[in-house]
JSON list of C-alpha atoms in Angstrom, two decimals:
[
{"chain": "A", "resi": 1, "resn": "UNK", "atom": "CA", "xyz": [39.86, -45.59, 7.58]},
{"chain": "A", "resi": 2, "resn": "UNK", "atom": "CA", "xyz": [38.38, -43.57, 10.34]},
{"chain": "A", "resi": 3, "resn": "UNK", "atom": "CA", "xyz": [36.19, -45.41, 13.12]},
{"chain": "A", "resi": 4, "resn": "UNK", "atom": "CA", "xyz": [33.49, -43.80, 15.16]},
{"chain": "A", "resi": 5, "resn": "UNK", "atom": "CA", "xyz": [31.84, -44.85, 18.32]},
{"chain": "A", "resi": 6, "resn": "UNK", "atom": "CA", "xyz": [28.52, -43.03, 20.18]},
{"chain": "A", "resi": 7, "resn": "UNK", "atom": "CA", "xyz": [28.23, -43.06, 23.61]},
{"chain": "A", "resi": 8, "resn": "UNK", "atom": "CA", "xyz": [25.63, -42.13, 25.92]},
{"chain": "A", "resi": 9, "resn": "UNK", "atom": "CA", "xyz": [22.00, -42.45, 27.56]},
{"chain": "A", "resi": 10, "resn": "UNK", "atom": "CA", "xyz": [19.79, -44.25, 25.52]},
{"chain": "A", "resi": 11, "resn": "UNK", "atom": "CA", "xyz": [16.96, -42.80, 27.33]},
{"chain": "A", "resi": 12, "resn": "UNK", "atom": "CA", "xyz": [16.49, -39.09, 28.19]},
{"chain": "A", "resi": 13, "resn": "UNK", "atom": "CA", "xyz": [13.04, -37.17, 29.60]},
{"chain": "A", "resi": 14, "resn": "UNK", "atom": "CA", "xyz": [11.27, -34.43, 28.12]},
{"chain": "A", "resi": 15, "resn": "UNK", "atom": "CA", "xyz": [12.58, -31.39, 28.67]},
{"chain": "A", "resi": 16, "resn": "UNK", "atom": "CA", "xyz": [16.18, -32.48, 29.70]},
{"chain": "A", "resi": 17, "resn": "UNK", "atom": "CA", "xyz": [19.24, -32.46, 27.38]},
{"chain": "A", "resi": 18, "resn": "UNK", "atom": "CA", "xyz": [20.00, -35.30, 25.34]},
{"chain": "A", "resi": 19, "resn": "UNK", "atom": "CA", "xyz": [23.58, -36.08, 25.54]},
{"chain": "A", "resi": 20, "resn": "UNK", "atom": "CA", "xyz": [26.13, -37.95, 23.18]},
{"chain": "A", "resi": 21, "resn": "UNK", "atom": "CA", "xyz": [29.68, -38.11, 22.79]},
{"chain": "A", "resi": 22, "resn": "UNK", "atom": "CA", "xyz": [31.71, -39.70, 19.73]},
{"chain": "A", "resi": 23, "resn": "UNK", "atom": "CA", "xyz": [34.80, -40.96, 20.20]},
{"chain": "A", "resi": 24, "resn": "UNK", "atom": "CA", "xyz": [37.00, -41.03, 16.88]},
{"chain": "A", "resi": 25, "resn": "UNK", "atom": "CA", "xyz": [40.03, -43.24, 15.88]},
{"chain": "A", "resi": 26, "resn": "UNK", "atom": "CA", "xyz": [42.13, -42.92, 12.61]},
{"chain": "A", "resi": 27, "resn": "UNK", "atom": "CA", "xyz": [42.26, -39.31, 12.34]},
{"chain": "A", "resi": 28, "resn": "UNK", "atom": "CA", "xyz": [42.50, -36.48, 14.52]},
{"chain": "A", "resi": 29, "resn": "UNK", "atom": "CA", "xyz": [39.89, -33.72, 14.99]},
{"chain": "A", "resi": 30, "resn": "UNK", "atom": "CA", "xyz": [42.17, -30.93, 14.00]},
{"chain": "A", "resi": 31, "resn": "UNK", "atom": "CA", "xyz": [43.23, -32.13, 11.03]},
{"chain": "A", "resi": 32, "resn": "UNK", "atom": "CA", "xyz": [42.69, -29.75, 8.19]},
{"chain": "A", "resi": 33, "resn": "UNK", "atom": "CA", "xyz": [39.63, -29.99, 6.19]},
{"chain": "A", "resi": 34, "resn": "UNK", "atom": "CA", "xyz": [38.25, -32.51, 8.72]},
{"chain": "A", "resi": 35, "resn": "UNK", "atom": "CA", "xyz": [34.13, -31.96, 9.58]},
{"chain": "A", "resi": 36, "resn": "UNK", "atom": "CA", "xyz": [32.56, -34.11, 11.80]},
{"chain": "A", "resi": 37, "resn": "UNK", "atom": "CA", "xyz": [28.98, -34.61, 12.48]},
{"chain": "A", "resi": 38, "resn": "UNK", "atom": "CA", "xyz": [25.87, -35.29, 13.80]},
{"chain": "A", "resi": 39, "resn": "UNK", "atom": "CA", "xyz": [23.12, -37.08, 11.92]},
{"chain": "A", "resi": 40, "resn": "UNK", "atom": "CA", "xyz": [19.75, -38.64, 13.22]},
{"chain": "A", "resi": 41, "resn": "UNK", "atom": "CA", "xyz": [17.18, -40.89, 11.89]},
{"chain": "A", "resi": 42, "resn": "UNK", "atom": "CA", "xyz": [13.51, -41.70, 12.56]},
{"chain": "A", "resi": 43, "resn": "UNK", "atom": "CA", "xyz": [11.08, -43.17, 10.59]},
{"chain": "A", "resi": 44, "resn": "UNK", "atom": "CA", "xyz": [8.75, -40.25, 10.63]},
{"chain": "A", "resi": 45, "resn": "UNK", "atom": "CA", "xyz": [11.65, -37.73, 9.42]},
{"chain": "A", "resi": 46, "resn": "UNK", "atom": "CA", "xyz": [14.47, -40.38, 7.91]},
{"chain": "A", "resi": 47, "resn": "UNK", "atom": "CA", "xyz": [17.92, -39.09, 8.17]},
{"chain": "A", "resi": 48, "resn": "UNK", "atom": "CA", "xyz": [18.64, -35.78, 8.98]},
{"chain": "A", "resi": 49, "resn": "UNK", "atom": "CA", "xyz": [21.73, -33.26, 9.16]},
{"chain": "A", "resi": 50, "resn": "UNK", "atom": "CA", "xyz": [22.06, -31.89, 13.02]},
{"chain": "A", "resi": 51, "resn": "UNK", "atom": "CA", "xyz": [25.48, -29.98, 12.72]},
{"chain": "A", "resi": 52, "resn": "UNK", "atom": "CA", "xyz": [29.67, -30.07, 12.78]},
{"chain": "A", "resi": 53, "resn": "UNK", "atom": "CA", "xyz": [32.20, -29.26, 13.96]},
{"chain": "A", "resi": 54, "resn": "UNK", "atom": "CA", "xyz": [35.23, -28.34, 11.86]},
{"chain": "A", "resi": 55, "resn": "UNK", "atom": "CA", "xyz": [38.88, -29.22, 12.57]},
{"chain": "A", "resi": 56, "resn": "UNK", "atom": "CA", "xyz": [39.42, -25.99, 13.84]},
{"chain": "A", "resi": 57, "resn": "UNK", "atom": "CA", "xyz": [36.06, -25.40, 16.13]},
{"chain": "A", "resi": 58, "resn": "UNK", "atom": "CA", "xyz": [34.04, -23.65, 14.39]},
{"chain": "A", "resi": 59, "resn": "UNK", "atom": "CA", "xyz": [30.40, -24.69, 14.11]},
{"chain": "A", "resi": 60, "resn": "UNK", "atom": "CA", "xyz": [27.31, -24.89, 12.22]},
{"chain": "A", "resi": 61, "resn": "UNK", "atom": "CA", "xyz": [23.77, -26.24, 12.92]},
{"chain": "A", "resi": 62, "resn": "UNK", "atom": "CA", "xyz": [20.64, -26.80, 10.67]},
{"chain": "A", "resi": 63, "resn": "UNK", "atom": "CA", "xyz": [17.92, -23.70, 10.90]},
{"chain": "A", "resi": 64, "resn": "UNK", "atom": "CA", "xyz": [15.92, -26.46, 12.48]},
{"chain": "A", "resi": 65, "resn": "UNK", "atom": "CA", "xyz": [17.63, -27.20, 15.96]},
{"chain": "A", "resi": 66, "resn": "UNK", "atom": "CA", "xyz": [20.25, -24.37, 15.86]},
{"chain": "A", "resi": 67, "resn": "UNK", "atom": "CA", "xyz": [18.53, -22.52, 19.05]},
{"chain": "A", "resi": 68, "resn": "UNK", "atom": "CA", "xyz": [19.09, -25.68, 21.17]},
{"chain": "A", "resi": 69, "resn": "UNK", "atom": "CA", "xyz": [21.77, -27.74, 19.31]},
{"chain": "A", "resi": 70, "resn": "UNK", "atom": "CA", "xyz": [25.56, -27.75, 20.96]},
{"chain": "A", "resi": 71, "resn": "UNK", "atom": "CA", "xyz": [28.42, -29.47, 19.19]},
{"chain": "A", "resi": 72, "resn": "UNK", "atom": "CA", "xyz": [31.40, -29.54, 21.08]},
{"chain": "A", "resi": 73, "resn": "UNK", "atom": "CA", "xyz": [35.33, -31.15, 20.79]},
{"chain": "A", "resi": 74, "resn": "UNK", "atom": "CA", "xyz": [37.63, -32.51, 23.61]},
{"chain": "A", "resi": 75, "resn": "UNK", "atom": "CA", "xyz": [40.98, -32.97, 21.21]},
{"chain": "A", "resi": 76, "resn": "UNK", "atom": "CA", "xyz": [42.87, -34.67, 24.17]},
{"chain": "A", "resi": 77, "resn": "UNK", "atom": "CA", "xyz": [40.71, -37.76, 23.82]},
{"chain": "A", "resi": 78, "resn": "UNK", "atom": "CA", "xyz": [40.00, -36.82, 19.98]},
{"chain": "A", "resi": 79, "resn": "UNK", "atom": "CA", "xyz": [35.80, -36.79, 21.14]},
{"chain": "A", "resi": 80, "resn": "UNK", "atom": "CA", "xyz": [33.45, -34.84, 19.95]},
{"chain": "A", "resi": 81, "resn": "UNK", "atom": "CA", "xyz": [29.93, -34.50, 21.69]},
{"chain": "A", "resi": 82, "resn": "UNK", "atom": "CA", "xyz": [26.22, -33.60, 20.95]},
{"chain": "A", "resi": 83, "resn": "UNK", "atom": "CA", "xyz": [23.46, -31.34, 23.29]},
{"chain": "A", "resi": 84, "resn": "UNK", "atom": "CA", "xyz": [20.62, -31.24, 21.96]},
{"chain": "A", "resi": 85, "resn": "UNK", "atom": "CA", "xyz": [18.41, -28.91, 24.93]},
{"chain": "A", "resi": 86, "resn": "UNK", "atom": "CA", "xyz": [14.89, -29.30, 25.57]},
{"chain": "A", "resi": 87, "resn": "UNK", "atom": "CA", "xyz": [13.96, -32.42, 24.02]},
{"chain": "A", "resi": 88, "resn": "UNK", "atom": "CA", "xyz": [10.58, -33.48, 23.07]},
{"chain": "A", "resi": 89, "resn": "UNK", "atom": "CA", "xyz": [9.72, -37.30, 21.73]},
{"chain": "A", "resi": 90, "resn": "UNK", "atom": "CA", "xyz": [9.77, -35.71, 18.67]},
{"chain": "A", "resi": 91, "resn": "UNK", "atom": "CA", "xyz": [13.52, -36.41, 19.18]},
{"chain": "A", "resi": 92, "resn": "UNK", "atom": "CA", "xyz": [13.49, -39.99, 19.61]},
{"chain": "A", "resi": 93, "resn": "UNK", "atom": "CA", "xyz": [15.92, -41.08, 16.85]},
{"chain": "A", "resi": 94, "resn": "UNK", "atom": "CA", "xyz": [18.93, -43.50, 16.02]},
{"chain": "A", "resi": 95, "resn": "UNK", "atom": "CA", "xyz": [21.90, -40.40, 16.19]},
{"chain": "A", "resi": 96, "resn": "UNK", "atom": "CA", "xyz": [24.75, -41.25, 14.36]},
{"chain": "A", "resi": 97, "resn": "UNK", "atom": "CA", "xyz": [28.42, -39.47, 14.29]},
{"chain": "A", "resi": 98, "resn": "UNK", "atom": "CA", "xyz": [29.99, -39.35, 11.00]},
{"chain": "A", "resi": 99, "resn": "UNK", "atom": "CA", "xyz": [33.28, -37.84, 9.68]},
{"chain": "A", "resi": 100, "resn": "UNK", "atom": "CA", "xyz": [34.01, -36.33, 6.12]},
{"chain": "A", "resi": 101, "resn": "UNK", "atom": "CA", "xyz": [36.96, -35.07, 4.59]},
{"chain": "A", "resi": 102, "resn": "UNK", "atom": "CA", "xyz": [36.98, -32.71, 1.93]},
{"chain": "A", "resi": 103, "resn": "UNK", "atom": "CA", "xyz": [40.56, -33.11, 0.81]},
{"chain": "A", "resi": 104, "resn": "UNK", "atom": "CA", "xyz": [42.18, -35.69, -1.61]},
{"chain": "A", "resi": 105, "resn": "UNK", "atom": "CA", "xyz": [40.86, -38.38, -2.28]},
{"chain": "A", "resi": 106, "resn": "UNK", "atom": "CA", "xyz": [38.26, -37.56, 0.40]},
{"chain": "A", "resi": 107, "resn": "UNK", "atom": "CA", "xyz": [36.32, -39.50, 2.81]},
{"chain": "A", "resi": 108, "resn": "UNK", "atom": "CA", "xyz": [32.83, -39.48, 4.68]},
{"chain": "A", "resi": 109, "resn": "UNK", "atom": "CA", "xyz": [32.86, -42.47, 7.54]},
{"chain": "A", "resi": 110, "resn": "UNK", "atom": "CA", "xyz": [30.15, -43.59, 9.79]},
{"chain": "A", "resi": 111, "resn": "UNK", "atom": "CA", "xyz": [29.32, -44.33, 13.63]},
{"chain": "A", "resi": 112, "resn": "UNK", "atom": "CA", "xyz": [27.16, -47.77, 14.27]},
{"chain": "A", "resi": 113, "resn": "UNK", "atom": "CA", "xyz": [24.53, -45.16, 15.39]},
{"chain": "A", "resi": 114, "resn": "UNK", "atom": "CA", "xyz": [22.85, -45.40, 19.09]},
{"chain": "A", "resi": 115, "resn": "UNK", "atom": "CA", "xyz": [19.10, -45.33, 19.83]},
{"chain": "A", "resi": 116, "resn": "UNK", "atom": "CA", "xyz": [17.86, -42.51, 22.08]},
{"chain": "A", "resi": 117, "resn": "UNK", "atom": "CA", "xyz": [14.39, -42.29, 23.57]},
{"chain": "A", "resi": 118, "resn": "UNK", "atom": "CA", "xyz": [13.05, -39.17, 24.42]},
{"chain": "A", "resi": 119, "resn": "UNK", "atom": "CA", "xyz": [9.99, -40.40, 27.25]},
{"chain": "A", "resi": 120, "resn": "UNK", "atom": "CA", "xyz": [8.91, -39.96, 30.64]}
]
């Protein structure tokens, strides 16, 4: 159904911004009733909810990261892309883009996920 890709730096130092774009095929980012979203997972933590974007821009963050989380869309090459400011190693994760649709018959689909390393 849909496909998912993550790009970016697999490595990032402290204090920098961790960067990640996902680049979606099989449906389009406008799309009513369309979220799609940013999920990590460490072994210290296991998976956890970052934020989305919805198909028509608006977005929402977990308490957690919200002061230095930024979800963003380019819907001209149907990407969507992850800042995450400030990073610490506490950030070190696999971060996975995902897509879920809340219609009929509904859908949630998953990125391979990509490793980022937060270290100097």
């Amino acid at each position: 159904q849909v496909q998912l890709q993550e790009s970016g730096p697999g490595l990032v130092k402290p204090s920098q911004t961790l960067s990640l774009t996902c680049t979606v095929s099989g449906a389009s980012l406008t799309t009513s009733y369309y979220y799609y979203t940013w999920i990590r997972h460490s072994p210290g933590k296991g998976l956890e909810w970052i934020g989305y974007i919805s198909y028509d821009g608006s977005t929402t963050y977990t308490p957690s990261l919200k002061s230095r989380t930024s979800i963003s869309r380019d819907t001209s090459n149907n990407q969507f892309s992850l800042e995450l400011r400030s990073v610490t190693p506490e950030d070190t994760a696999v971060y996975y883009c995902a897509s879920q649709s809340t219609g009929w018959p509904g859908s949630f689909d998953w990125g391979q996920g990509t490793q980022v390393t937060v270290s100097s």
